[in-house]
Coordinates of C-alpha atoms in Angstrom, one line a residue:
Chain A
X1 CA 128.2 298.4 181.9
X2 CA 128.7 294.3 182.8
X3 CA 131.9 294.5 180.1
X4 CA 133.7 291.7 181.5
X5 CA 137.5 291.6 180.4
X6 CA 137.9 289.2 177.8
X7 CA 139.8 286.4 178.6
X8 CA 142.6 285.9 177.6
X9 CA 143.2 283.0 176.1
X10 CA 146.4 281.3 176.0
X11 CA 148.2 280.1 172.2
X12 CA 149.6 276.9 173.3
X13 CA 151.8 275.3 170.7
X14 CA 152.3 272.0 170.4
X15 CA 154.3 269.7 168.0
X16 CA 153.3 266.7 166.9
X17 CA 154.8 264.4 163.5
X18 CA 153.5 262.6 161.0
X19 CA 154.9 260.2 158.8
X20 CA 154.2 262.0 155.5
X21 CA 155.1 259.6 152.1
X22 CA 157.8 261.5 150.2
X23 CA 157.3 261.5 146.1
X24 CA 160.7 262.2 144.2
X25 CA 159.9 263.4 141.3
X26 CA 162.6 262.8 138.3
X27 CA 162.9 264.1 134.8
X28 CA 161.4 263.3 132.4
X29 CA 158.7 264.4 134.1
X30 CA 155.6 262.6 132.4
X31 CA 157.0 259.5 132.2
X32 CA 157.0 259.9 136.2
X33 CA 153.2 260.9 135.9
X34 CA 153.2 257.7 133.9
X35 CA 154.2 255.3 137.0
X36 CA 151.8 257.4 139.5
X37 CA 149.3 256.7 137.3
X38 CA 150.3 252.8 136.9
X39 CA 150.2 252.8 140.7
X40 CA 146.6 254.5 141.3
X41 CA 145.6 251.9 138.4
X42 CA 146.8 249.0 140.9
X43 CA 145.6 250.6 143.4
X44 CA 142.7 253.3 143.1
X45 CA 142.7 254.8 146.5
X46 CA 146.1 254.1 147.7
X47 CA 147.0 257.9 148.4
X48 CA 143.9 259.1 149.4
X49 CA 143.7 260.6 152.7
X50 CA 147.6 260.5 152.9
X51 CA 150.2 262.9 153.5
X52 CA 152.0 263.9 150.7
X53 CA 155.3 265.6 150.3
X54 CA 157.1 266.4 147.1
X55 CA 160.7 266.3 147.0
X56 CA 161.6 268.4 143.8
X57 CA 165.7 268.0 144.7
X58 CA 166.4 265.6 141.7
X59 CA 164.8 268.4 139.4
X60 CA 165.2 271.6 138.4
X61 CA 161.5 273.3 137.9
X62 CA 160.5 277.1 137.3
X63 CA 157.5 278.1 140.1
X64 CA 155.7 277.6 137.3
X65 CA 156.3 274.3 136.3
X66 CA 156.3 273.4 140.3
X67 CA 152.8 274.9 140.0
X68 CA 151.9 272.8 137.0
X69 CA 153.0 269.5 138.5
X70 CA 151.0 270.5 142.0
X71 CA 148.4 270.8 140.3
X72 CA 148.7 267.6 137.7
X73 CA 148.9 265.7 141.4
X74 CA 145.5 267.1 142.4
X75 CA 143.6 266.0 139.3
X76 CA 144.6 262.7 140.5
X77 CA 143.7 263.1 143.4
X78 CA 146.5 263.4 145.2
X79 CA 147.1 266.7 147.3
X80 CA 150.1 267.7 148.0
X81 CA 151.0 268.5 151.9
X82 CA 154.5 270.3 151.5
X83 CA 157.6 270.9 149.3
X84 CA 160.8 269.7 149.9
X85 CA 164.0 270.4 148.2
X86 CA 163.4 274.1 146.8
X87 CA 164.3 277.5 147.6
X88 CA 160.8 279.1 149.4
X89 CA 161.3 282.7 147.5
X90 CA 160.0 283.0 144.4
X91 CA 157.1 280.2 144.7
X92 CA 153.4 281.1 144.1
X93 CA 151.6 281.9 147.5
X94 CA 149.0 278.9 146.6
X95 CA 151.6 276.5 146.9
X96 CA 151.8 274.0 149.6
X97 CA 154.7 275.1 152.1
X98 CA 158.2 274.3 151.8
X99 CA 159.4 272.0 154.6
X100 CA 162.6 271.0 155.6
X101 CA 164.1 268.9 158.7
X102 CA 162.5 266.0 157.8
X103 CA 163.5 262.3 158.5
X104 CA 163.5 259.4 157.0
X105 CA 162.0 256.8 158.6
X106 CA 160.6 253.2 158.0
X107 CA 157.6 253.4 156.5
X108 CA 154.9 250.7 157.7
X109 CA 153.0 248.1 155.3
X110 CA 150.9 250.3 153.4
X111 CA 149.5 247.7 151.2
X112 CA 145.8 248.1 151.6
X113 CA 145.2 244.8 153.8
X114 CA 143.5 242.2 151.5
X115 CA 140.7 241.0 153.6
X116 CA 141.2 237.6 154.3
X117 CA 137.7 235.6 154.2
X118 CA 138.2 233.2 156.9
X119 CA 135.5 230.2 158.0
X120 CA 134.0 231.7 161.3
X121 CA 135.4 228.7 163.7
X122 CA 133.3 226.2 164.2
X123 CA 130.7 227.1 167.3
X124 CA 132.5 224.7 170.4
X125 CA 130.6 221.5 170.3
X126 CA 128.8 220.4 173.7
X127 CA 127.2 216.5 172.0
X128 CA 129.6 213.9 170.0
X129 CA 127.5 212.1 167.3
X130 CA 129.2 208.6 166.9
X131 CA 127.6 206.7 163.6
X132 CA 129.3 203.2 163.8
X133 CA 128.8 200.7 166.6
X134 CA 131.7 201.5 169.4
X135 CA 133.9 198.5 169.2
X136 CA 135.1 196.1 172.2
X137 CA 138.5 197.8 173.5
X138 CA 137.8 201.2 172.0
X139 CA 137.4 204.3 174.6
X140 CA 135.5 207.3 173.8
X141 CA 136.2 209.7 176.0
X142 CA 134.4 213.6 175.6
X143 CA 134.4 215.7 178.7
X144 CA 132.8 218.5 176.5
X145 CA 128.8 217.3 176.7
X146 CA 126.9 214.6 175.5
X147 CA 127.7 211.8 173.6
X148 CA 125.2 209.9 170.8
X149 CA 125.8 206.5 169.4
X150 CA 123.7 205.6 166.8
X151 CA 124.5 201.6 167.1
X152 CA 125.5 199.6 169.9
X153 CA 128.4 199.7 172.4
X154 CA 130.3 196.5 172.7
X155 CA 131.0 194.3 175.5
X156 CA 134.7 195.9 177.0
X157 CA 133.9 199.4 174.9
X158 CA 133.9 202.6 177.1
X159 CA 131.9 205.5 176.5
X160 CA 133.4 208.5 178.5
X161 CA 131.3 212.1 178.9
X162 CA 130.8 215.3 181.1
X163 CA 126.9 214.9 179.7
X164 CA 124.9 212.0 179.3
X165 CA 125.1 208.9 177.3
X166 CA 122.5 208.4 174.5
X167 CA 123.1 205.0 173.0
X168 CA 120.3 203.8 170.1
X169 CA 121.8 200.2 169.8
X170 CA 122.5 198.0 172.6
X171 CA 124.4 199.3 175.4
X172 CA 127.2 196.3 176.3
X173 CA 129.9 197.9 177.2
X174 CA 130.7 200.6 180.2
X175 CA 129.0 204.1 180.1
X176 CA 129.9 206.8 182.6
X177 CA 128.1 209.7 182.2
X178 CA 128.7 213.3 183.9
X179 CA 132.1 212.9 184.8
X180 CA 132.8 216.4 185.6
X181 CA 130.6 216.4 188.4
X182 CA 127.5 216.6 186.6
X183 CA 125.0 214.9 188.5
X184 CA 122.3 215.9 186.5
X185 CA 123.4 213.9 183.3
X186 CA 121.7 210.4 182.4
X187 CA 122.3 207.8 180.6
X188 CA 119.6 206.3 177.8
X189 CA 120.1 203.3 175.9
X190 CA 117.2 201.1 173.9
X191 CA 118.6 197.9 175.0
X192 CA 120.5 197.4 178.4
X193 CA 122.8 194.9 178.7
X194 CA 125.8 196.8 180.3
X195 CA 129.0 195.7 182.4
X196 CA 128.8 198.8 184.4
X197 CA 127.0 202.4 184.4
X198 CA 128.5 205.2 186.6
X199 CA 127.3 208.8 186.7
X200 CA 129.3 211.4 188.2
X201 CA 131.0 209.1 190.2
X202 CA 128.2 206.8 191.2
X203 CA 128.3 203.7 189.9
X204 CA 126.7 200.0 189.3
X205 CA 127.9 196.9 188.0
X206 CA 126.2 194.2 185.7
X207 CA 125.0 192.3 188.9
X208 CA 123.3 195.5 189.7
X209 CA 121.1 195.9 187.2
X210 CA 117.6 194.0 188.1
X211 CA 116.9 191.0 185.6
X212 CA 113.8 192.4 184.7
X213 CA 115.4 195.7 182.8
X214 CA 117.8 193.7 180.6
X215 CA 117.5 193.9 176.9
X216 CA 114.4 196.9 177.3
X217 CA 114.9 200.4 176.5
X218 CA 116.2 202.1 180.1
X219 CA 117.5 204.9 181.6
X220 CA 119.8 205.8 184.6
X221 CA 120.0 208.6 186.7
X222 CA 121.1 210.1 189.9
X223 CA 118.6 210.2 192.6
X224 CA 120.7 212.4 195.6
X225 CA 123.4 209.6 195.7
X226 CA 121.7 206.5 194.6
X227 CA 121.7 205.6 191.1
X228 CA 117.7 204.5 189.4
X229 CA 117.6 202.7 186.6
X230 CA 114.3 202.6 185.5
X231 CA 113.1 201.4 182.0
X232 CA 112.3 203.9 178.9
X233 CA 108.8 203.1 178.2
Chain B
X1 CA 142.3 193.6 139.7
X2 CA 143.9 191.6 143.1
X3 CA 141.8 191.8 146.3
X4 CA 143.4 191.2 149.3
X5 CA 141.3 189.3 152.2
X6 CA 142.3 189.4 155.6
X7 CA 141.0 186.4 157.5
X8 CA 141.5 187.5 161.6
X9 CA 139.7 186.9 164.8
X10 CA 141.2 188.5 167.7
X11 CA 141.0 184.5 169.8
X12 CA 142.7 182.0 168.9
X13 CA 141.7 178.7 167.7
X14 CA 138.6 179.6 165.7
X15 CA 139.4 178.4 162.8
X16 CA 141.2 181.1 160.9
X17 CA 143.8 178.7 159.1
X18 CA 141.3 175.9 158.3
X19 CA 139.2 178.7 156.9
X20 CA 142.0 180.4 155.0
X21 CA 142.9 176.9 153.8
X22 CA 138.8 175.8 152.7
X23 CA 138.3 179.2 151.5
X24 CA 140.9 179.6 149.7
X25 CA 140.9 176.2 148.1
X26 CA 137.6 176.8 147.1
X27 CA 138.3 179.8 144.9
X28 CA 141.3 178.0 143.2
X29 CA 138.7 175.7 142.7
X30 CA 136.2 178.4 141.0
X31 CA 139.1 178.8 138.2
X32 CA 140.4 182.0 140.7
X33 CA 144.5 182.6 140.9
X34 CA 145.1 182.1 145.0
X35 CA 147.7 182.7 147.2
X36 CA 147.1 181.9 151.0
X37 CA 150.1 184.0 153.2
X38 CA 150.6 182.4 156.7
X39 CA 151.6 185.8 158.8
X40 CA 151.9 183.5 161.8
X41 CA 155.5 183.9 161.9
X42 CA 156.7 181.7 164.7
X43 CA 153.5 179.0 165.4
X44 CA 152.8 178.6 161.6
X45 CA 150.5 175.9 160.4
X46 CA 148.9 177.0 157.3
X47 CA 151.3 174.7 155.6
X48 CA 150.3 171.7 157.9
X49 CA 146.7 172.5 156.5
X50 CA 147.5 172.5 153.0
X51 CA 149.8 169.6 153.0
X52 CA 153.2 171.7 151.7
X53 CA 155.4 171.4 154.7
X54 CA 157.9 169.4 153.4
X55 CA 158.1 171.3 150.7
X56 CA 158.8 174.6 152.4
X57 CA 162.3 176.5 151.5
X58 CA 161.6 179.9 152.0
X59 CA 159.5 181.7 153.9
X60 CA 157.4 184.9 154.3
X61 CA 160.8 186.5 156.3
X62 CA 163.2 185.6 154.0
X63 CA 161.1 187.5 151.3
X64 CA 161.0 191.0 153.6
X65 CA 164.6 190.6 154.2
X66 CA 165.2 190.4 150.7
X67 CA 167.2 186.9 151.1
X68 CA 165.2 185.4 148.8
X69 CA 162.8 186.1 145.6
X70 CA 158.9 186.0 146.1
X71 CA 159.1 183.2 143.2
X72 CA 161.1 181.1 145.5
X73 CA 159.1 181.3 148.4
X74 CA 155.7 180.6 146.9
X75 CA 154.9 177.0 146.9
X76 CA 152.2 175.2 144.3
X77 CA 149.9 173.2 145.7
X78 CA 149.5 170.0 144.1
X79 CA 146.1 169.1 143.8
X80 CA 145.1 173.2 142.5
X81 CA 147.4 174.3 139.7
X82 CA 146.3 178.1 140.6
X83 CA 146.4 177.5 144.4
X84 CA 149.7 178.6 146.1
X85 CA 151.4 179.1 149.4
X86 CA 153.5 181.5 150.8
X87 CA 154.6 179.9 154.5
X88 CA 155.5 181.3 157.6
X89 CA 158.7 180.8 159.1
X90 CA 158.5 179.2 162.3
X91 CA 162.3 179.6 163.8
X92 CA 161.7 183.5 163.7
X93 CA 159.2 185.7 165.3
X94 CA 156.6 188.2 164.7
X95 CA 159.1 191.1 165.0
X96 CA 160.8 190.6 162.5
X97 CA 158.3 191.7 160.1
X98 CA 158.3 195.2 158.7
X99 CA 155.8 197.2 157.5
X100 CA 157.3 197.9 154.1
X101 CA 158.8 194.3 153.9
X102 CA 154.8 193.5 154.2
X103 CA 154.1 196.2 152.4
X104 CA 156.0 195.6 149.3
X105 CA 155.2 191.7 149.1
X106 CA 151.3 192.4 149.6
X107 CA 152.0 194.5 146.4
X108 CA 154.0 192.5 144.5
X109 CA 151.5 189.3 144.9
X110 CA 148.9 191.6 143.9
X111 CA 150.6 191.7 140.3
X112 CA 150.6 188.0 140.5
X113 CA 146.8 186.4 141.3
X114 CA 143.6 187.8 141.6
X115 CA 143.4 186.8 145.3
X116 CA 146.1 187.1 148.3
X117 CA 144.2 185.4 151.6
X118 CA 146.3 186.4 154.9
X119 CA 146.0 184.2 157.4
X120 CA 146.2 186.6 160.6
X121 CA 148.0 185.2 163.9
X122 CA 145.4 185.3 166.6
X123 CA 145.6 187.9 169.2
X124 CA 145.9 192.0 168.5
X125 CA 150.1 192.6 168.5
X126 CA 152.0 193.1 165.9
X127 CA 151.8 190.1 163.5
X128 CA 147.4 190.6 163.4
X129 CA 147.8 194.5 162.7
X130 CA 150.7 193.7 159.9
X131 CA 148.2 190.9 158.6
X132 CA 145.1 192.8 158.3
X133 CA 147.3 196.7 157.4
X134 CA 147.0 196.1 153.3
X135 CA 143.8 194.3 153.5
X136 CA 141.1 195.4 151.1
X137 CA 138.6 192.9 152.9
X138 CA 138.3 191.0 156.0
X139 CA 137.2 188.0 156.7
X140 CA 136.3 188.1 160.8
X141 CA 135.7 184.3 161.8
X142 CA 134.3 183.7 165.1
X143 CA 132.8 180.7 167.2
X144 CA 129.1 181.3 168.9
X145 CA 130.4 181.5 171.6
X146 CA 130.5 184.9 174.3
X147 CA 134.3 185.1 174.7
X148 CA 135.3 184.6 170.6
X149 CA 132.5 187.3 169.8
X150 CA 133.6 189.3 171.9
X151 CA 137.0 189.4 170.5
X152 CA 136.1 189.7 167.1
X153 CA 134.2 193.1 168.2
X154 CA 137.7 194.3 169.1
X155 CA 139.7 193.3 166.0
X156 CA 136.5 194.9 163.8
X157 CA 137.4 197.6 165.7
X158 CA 141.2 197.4 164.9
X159 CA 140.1 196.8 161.2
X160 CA 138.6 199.8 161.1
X161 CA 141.2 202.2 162.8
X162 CA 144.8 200.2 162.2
X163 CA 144.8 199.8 158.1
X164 CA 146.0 201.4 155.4
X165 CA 142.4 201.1 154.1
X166 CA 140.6 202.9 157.3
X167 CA 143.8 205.7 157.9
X168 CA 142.7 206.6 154.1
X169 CA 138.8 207.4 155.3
X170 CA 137.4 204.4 153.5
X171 CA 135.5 201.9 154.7
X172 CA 136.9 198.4 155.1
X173 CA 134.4 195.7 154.2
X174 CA 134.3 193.4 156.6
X175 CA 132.7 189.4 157.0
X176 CA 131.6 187.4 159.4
X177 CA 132.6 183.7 159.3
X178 CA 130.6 181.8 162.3
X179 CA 132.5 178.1 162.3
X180 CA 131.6 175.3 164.5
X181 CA 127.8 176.3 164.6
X182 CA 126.0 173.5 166.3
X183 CA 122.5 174.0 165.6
X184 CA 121.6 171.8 168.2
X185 CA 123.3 173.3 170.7
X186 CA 122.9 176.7 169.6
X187 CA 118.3 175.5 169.9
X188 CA 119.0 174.6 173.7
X189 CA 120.6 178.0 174.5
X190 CA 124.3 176.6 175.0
X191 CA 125.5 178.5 172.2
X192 CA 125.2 182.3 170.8
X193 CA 122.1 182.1 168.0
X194 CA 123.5 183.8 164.6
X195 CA 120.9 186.7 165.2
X196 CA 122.6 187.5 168.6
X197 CA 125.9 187.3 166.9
X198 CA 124.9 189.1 163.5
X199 CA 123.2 191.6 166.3
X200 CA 126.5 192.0 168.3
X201 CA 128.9 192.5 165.6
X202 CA 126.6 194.2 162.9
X203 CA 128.5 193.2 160.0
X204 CA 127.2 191.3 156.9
X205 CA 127.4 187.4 156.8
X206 CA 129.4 185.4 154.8
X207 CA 128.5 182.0 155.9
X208 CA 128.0 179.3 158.7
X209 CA 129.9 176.5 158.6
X210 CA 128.7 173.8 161.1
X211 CA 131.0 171.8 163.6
X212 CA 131.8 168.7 161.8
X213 CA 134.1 165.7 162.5
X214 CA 135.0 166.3 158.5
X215 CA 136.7 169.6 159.2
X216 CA 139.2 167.7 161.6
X217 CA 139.7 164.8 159.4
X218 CA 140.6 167.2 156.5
X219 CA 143.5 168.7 158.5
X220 CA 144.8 165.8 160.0
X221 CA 145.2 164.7 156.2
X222 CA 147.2 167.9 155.8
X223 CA 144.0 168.7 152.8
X224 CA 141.6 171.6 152.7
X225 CA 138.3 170.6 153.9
X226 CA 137.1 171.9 150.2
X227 CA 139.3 169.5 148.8
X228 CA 139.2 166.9 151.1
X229 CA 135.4 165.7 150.5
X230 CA 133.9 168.6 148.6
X231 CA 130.7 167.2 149.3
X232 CA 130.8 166.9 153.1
X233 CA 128.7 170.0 154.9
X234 CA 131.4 171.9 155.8
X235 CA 133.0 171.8 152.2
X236 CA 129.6 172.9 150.7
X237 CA 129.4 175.5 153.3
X238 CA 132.7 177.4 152.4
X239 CA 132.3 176.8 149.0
X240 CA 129.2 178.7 149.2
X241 CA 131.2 181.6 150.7
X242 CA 133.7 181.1 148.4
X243 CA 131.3 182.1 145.8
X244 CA 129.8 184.6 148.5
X245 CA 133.0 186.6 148.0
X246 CA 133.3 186.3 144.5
X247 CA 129.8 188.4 144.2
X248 CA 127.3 185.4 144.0
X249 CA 124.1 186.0 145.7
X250 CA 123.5 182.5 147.5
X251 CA 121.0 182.0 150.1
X252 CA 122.3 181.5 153.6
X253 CA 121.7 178.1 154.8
X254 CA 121.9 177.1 158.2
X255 CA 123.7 173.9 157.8
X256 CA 122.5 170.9 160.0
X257 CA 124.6 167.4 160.3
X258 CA 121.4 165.8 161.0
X259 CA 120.3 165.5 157.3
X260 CA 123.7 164.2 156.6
X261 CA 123.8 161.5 158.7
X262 CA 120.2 160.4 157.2
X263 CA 121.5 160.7 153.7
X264 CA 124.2 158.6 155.0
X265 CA 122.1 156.3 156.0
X266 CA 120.0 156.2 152.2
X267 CA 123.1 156.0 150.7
X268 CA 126.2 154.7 153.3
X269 CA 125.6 151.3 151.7
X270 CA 127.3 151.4 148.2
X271 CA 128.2 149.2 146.3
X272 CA 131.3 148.1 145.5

């Protein structure tokens, strides 16, 4: 015989509370039914899955009629958690229980939250496409990435970028390139006339570049901590 | 419908009031309603151009300050009956121009002719950004020369950040005005060619008026050059541009002084 004793186990109770929507149901009756039904036409869904409680204290129904309403609720789809405002004797065992004690309490937004179609942000950008020529005095500065020009860079313009420097047009002005400590980033232009080219730091004036690069398609880069400019083609 | 034309530079001494002056002459001369505005409050001299000085009352400030009526200020030239001036005052300066005192007269000539030319003070303060804020057009003269171009890169620059026009997203048309083109000089490298400046500044032409003895003499004579001797190079020059602006397709001529001087000598001898 290997009959163990059972084990006991052990009832814990515990309490816990809910916030349970209170419906108040006042006479005439159907007309009530009437608004519930204006509601769930609003709203199909809105009580679903919610805890219900019927507060019958601002009418007078037989356990009958009680019954009847209960029931009305459930066609609709709405069941009915507990009863609030009746005496429990005489009520029909199906019933939901009668409750009492409860609280009032603030009852948070309900609303079923309208979705809200917002543009996904735009992806953070890491080039800058500029489309007009950069102008003499004007300063682009993006610390981001690269920077594009599609025309030329004036004389006393000032391209600024963490990346490198593409310029299509003539490149007049000042480029600094890799700012950020990027001493990977380069700078390309198709025609090289420029006052000054830096990169990451590293820099060289207009009496730097040789005689034989100007006006040709070039690029500089960083070479340990001399700068090369050496032409594009 | 009124267009307002900007005529700027960023330098000085270019040329913008003898161009403001010839081209706006020129228009009045098309059969156009004109009104040149000198914004150089303080060092005015559009009136010295178009010969009115003596005749000036009122001025530009007195307008934006409401002391007197825009009819009262504008002066009629007396060679153009639809040419007309609105002068500078020279004993104030540039700040006390408003933006809505400029404002509200740049709309009010509007109603009045069917072009308002600003002449724009040199330099990039106040008094060229108030000149060029209700501009519809530019006119960007320059010299082929490093230092001008240069300049007139910034103030395209301006034009295209600092008016009404650009703050609105549009595009500003903008012209380039190359005065005191020597071809000669520009063939032996002491100049900027028009390609390197057309390269530079990468805005459409509007014409190439040649350095000329004329364009002095004209001034000096308190006349627009148009006016002055409407035949002379120069003349023909911005009234070609003149008609440039007004939508005619003319071809761009390069303008040399030599072929003048040899028609002069064909036809310097007349007779009495």
């Amino acid at each position: 015989m290997d009959s163990k004793e059972p084990q006991r186990q052990l009832m814990r109770l515990r309490g816990r509370s809910y916030v349970a929507f209170v419906f108040s149901p006042i006479m005439p009756i159907v007309n009530w039914l009437d608004e519930i039904d204006a509601t769930l036409a609003r709203s199909p869904g809105f009580f679903i899955g919610r805890p219900i409680v019927l507060d019958l204290s601002a009418v007078d129904l037989s356990p009958h009629g009680i019954a009847h309403l209960v029931s009305n609720l459930e066609s609709r789809g709405i069941r009915v958690l507990g009863l609030e405002g009746v005496e429990a004797t005489g009520l029909d065992a199906g019933l939901p229980p009668v409750l009492n004690g409860g609280r009032g309490c603030v009852v948070e937004q309900v609303e079923p939250k309208r979705v809200e179609i917002q543009p996904p942000p735009p992806p953070p950008t890491s080039s800058l496409l500029l489309q007009n020529p950069v102008r003499s005095g004007q300063r682009i500065v993006f610390t981001e990435g690269d920077v594009t020009v599609l025309g030329s860079v004036g004389s006393g313009a000032e391209i600024v970028a963490g990346g490198s420097i593409h310029v299509y047009g003539t490149l007049r002005g000042r480029a600094m390139a890799g700012i950020n400590g990027n001493s990977a980033a380069r700078i390309y232009c198709q025609k090289i006339e420029a006052e000054l080219l830096a990169i990451d730091g590293y820099y060289q004036t207009a009496e730097d570049i040789g005689e034989t690069l100007r006006r040709r398609p070039a690029q500089a880069w960083l070479d340990g901590d001399v700068m090369r400019i050496t032409p594009l083609n | 419908m009124a267009k307002v034309l900007v005529v700027t530079s960023g330098k000085g001494g270019v040329g913008k009031t003898t161009s403001t002056a010839a081209l706006g002459a020129a228009l009045a001369h098309q059969g156009e309603r004109v009104v040149v505005v000198d914004f150089d409050v303080g060092l005015r001299n559009l009136d010295l151009i178009m010969g009115a000085e003596r005749r000036v009352v009122f001025d530009l400030i007195n307008v934006a300050q409401g002391v007197a009526k825009l009819s009262q200020a504008l002066i009629r030239d007396k060679r153009l009956e639809s040419l007309w001036l609105l002068p500078a005052s020279q004993t104030r300066d540039k700040d006390a121009l408003t933006d809505e005192g400029v404002r509200d007269i740049i709309a009010d000539l509007r109603t009045r002719f069917d072009w308002v030319i600003c002449d724009s003070p040199a330099g990039i303060e106040r008094g060229a950004t108030l000149a060029m804020r209700y501009a519809d057009e530019a006119i960007v003269v320059t010299n082929p020369e490093v230092s001008s171009v240069r300049d007139a890169d910034r103030i395209i620059g301006m034009l295209d950040s600092k008016t009404v026009k650009a703050e609105a997203g549009e595009q500003m048309k903008k012209h380039v005005l190359i005065t005191r083109y020597d071809t000669g000089r520009a063939a032996r490298g002491e100049m900027l060619n028009i390609d390197d400046i057309l390269d530079i500044l990468a805005i459409p032409l509007l014409g190439i008026i040649p350095e000329s003895q004329d364009v002095l003499r004209a001034s000096n004579l308190g006349s627009p050059v148009t006016l002055n001797d409407a035949a002379s190079t120069p003349a023909r020059a911005y009234t070609d541009a003149a008609r440039r602006l007004n939508g005619e397709t003319i071809a761009m001529m390069v303008p040399t002084e030599q072929r003048r001087r040899f028609m002069d000598r064909l036809l310097g001898r007349r007779a009495a």
